[in-house]
PDB file of C-alpha atoms in Angstrom:
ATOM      1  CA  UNK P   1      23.493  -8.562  25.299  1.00  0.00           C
ATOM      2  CA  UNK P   2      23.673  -9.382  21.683  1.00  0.00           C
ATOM      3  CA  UNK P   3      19.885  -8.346  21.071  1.00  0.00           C
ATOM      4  CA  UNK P   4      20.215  -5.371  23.077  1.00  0.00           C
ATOM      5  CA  UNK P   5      23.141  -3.866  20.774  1.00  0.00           C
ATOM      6  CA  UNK P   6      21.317  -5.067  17.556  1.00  0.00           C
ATOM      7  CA  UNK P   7      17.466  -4.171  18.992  1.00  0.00           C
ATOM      8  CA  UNK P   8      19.418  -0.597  19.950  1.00  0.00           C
ATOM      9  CA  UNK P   9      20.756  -0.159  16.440  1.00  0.00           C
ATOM     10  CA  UNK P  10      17.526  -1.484  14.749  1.00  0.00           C
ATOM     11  CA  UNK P  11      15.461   0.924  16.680  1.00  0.00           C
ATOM     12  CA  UNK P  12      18.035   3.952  15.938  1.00  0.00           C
ATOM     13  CA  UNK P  13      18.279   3.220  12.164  1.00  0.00           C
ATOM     14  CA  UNK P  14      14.131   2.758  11.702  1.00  0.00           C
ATOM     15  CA  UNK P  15      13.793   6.659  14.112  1.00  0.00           C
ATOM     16  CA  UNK P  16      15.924   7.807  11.505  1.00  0.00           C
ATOM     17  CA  UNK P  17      13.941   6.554   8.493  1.00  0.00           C
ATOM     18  CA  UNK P  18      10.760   7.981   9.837  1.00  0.00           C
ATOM     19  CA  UNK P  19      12.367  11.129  10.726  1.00  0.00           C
ATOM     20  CA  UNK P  20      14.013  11.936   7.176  1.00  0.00           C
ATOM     21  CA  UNK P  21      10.713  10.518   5.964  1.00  0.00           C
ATOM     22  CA  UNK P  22       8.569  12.745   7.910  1.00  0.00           C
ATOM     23  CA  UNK P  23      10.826  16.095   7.748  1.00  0.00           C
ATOM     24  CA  UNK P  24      10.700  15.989   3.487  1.00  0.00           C
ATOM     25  CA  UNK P  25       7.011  15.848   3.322  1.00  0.00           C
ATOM     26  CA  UNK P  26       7.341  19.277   5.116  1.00  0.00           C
ATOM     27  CA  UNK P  27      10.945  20.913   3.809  1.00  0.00           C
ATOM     28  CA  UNK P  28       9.381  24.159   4.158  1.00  0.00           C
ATOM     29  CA  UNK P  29       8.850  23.896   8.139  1.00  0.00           C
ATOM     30  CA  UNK P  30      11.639  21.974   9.187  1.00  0.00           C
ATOM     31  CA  UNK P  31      13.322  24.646   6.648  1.00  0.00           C
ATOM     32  CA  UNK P  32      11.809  27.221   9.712  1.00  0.00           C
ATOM     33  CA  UNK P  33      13.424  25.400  12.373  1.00  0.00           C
ATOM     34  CA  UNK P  34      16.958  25.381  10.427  1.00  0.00           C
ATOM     35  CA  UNK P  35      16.422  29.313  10.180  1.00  0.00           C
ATOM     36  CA  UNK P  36      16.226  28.967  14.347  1.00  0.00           C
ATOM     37  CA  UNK P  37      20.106  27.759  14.295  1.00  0.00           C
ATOM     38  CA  UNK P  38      21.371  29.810  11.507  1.00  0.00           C
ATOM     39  CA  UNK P  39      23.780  33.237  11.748  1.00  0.00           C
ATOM     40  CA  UNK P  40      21.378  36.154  12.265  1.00  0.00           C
ATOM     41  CA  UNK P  41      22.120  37.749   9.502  1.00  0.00           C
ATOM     42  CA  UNK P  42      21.945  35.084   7.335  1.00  0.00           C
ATOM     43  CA  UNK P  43      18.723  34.239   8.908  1.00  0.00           C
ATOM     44  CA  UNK P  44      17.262  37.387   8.994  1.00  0.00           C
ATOM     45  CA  UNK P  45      17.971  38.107   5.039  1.00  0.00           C
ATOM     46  CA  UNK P  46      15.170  36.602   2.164  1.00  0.00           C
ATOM     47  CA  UNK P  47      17.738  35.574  -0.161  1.00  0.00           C
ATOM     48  CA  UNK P  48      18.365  32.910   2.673  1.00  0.00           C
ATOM     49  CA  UNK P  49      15.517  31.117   2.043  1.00  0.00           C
ATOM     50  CA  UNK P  50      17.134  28.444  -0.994  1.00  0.00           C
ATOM     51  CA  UNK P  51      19.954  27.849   1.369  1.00  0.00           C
ATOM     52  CA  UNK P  52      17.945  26.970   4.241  1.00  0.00           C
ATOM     53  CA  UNK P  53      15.486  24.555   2.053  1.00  0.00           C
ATOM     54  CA  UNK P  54      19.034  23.041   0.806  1.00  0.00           C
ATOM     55  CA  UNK P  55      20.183  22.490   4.323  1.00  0.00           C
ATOM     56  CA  UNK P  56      16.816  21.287   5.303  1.00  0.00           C
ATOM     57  CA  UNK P  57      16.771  18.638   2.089  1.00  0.00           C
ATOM     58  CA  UNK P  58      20.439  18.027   3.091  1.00  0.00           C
ATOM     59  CA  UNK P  59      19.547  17.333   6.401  1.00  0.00           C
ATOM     60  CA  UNK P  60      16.522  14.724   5.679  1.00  0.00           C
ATOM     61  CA  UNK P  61      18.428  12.955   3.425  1.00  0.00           C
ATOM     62  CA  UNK P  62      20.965  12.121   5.351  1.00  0.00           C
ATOM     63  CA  UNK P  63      19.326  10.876   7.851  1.00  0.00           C
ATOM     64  CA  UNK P  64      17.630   8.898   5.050  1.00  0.00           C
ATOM     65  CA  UNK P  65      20.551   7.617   3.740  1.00  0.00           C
ATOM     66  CA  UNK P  66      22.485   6.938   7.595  1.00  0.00           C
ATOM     67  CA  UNK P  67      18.957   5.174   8.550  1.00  0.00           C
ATOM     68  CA  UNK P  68      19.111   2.739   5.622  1.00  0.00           C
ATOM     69  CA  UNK P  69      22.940   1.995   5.763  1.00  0.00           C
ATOM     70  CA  UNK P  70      22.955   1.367   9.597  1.00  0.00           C
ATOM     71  CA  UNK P  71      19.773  -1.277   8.771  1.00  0.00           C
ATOM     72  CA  UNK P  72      20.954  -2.760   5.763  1.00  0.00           C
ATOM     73  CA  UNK P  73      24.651  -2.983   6.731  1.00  0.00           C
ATOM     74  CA  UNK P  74      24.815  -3.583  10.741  1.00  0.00           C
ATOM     75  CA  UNK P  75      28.320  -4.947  10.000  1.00  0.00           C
ATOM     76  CA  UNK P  76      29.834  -2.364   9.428  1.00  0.00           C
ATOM     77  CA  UNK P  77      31.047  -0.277  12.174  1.00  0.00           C
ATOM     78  CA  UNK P  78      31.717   2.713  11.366  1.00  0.00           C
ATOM     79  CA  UNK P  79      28.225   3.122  10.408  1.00  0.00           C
ATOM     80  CA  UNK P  80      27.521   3.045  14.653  1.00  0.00           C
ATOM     81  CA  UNK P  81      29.896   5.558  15.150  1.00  0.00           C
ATOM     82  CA  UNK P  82      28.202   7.913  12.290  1.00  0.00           C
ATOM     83  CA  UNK P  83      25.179   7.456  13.940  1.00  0.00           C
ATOM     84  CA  UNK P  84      26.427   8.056  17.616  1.00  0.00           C
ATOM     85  CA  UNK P  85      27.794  11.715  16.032  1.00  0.00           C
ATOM     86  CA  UNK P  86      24.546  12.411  14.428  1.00  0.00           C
ATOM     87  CA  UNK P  87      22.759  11.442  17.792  1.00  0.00           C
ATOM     88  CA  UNK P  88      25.154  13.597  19.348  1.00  0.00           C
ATOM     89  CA  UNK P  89      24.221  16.304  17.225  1.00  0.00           C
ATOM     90  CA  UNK P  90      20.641  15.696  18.332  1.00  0.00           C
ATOM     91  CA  UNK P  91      21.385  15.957  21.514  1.00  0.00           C
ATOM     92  CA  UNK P  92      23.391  19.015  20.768  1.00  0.00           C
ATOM     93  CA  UNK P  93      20.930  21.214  18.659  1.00  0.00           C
ATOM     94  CA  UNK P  94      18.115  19.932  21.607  1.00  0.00           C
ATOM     95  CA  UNK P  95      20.423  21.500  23.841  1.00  0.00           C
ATOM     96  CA  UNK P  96      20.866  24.616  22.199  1.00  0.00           C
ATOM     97  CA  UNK P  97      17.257  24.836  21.448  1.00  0.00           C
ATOM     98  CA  UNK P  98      16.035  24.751  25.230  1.00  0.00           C
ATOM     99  CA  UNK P  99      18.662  27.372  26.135  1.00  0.00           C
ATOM    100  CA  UNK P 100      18.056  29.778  23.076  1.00  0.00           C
ATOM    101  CA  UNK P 101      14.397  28.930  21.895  1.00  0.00           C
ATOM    102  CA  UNK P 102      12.439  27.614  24.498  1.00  0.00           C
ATOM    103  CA  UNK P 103       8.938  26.640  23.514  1.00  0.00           C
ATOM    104  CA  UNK P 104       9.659  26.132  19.912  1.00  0.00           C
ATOM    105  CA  UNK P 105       9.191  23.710  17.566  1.00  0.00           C
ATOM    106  CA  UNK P 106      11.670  21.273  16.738  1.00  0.00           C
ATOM    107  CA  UNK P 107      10.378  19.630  13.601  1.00  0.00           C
ATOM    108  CA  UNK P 108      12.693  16.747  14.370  1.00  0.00           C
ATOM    109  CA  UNK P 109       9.754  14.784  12.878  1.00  0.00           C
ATOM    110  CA  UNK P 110       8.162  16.948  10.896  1.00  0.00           C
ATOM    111  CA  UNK P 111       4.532  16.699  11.491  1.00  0.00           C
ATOM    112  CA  UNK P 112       4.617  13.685  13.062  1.00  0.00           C
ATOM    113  CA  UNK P 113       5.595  15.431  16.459  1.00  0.00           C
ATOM    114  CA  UNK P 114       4.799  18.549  17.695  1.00  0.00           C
ATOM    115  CA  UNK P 115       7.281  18.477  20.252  1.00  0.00           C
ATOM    116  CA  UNK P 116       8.942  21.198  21.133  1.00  0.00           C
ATOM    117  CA  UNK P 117      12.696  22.295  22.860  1.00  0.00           C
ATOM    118  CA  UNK P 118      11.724  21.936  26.471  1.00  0.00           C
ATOM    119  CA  UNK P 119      13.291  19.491  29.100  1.00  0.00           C
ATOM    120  CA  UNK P 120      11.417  16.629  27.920  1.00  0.00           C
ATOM    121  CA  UNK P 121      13.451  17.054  24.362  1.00  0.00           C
ATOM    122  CA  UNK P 122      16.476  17.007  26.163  1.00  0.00           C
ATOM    123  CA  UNK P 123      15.642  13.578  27.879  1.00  0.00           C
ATOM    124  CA  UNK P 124      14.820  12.683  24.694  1.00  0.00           C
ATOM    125  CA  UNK P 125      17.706  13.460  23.156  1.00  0.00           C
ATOM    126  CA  UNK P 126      19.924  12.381  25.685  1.00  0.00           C
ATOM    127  CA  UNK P 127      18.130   8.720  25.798  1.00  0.00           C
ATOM    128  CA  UNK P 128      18.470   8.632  21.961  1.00  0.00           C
ATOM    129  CA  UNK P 129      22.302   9.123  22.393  1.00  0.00           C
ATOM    130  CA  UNK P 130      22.872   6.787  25.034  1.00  0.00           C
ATOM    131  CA  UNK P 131      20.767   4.263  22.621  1.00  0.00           C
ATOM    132  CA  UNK P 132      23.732   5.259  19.833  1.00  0.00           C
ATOM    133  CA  UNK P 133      26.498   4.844  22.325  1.00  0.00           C
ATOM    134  CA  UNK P 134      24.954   1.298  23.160  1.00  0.00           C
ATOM    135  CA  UNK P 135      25.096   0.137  19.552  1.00  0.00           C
ATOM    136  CA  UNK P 136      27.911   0.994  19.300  1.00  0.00           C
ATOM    137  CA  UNK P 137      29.153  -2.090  21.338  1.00  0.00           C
ATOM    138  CA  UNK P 138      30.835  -4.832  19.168  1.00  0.00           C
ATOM    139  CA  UNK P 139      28.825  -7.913  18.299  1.00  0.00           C
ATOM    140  CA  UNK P 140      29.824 -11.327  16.800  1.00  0.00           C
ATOM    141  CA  UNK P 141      30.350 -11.030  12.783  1.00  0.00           C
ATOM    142  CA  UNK P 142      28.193 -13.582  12.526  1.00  0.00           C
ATOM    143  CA  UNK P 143      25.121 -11.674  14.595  1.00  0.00           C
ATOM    144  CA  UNK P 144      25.473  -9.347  11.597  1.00  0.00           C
ATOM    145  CA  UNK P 145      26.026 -11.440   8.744  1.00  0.00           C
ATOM    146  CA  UNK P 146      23.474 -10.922   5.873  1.00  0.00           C
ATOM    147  CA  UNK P 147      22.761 -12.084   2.768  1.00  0.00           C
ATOM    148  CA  UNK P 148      22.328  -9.668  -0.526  1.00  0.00           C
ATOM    149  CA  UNK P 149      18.688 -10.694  -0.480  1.00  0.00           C
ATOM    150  CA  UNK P 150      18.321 -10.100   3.195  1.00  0.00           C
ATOM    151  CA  UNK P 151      20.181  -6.648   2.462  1.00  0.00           C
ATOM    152  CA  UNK P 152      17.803  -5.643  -0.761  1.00  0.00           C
ATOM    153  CA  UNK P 153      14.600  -6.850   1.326  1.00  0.00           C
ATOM    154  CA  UNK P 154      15.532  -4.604   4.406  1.00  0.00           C
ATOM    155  CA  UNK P 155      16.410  -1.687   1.531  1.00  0.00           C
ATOM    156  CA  UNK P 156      13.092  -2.358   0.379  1.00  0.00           C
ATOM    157  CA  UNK P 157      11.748  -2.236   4.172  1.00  0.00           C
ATOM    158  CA  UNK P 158      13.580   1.025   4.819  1.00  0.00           C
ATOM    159  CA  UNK P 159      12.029   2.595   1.926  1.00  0.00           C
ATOM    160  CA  UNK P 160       8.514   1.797   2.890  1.00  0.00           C
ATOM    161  CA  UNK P 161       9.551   2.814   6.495  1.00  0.00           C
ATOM    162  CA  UNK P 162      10.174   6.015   4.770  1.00  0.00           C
ATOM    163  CA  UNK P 163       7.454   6.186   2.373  1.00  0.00           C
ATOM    164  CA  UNK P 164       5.087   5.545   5.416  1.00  0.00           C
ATOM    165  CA  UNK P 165       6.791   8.716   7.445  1.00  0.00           C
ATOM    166  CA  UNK P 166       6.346  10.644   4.424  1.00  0.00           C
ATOM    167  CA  UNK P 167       2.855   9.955   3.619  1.00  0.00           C
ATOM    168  CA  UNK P 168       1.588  10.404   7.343  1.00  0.00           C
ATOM    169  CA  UNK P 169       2.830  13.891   7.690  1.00  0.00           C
ATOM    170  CA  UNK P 170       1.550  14.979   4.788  1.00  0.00           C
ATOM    171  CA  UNK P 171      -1.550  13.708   6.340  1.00  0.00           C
ATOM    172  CA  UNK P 172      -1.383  15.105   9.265  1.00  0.00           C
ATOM    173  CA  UNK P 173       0.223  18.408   8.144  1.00  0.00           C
ATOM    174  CA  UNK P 174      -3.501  18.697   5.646  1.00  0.00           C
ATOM    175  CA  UNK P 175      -5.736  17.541   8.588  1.00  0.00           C
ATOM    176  CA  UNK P 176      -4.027  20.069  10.877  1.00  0.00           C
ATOM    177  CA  UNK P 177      -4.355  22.695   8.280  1.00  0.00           C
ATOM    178  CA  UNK P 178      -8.064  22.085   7.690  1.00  0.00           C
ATOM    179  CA  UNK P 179      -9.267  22.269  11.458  1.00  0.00           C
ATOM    180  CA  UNK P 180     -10.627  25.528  11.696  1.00  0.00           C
ATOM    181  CA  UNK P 181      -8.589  28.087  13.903  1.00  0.00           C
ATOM    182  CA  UNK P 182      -9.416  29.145  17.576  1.00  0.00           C
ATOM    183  CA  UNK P 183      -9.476  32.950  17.690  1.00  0.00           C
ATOM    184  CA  UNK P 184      -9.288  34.183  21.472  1.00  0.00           C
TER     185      UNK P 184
END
């Protein structure tokens, strides 16, 4: 059961990595799909447009910074129970999203994904915070215990992880962009 918990937590930390990774190489986009849960009339107005990009940046990074605590620190617990809320805010907005805007992109990975807030999302969603209520099962301290090298190498891994995220939306963001359109 031990590998489950730590596999679960492994697997929820890297998803985060890649999606902070993935949603800064495109702040401006998941910046739309912010707009999509923000107050009409803040939504609505231009001068939101430098809050939204802040809540979008805000957003990334800390799923950044929760995805390379929760690898680089599986002992500490509380960490699992931050990322069960933020999974359960995942599951949340995906809710929201199907019942209010249907068809629409998430951005939840940038432009890694195209998915979109249908029923599929909200399996999704709901998988990914079962997966979060999983790890946050106690293990043995000593299932956890790491070393400050094994710590700085898996801060080093996380940041590639990132890096990797980053760099392939921006990829596929500029390949999408150069296809030539389909006019009907």
């Amino acid at each position: 059961m031990t590998v489950t918990i730590l596999g679960a937590k492994a697997a929820l930390a890297v998803m985060l990595l890649v999606a902070g990774g993935a949603k800064l190489a495109d702040l401006a986009g998941f910046a739309a799909s912010v707009r999509l849960f923000a107050p009409r009339r803040v939504a609505g107005s231009l001068s939101a447009q430098p809050l939204l990009q802040s809540a979008a940046l805000t957003l990334a990074a800390g799923e950044l910074v929760l995805g390379a605590a929760s690898l680089t620190s599986p002992a500490l617990r509380w960490l699992n129970f931050a990322v069960l809320a933020a999974c359960g805010a995942f599951a949340a907005v995906a809710g929201v999203g199907y019942a209010v805007h249907r068809g629409r992109s998430c951005r939840c990975f940038g432009a890694l994904s195209q998915r979109r807030f249908d029923r599929p999302g909200l399996a999704r969603a709901g998988l990914i915070a079962a997966l979060a209520g999983l790890a946050t099962v106690a293990v043995s301290p000593s299932a956890v215990r790491l070393s400050l090298a094994d710590r700085g190498l898996l801060l080093a891994a996380s940041a590639l992880i990132s890096l990797v995220a980053f760099t392939a939306a921006r990829s596929l963001a500029a390949s999408r962009d150069a296809l030539p359109r389909m006019v009907p």
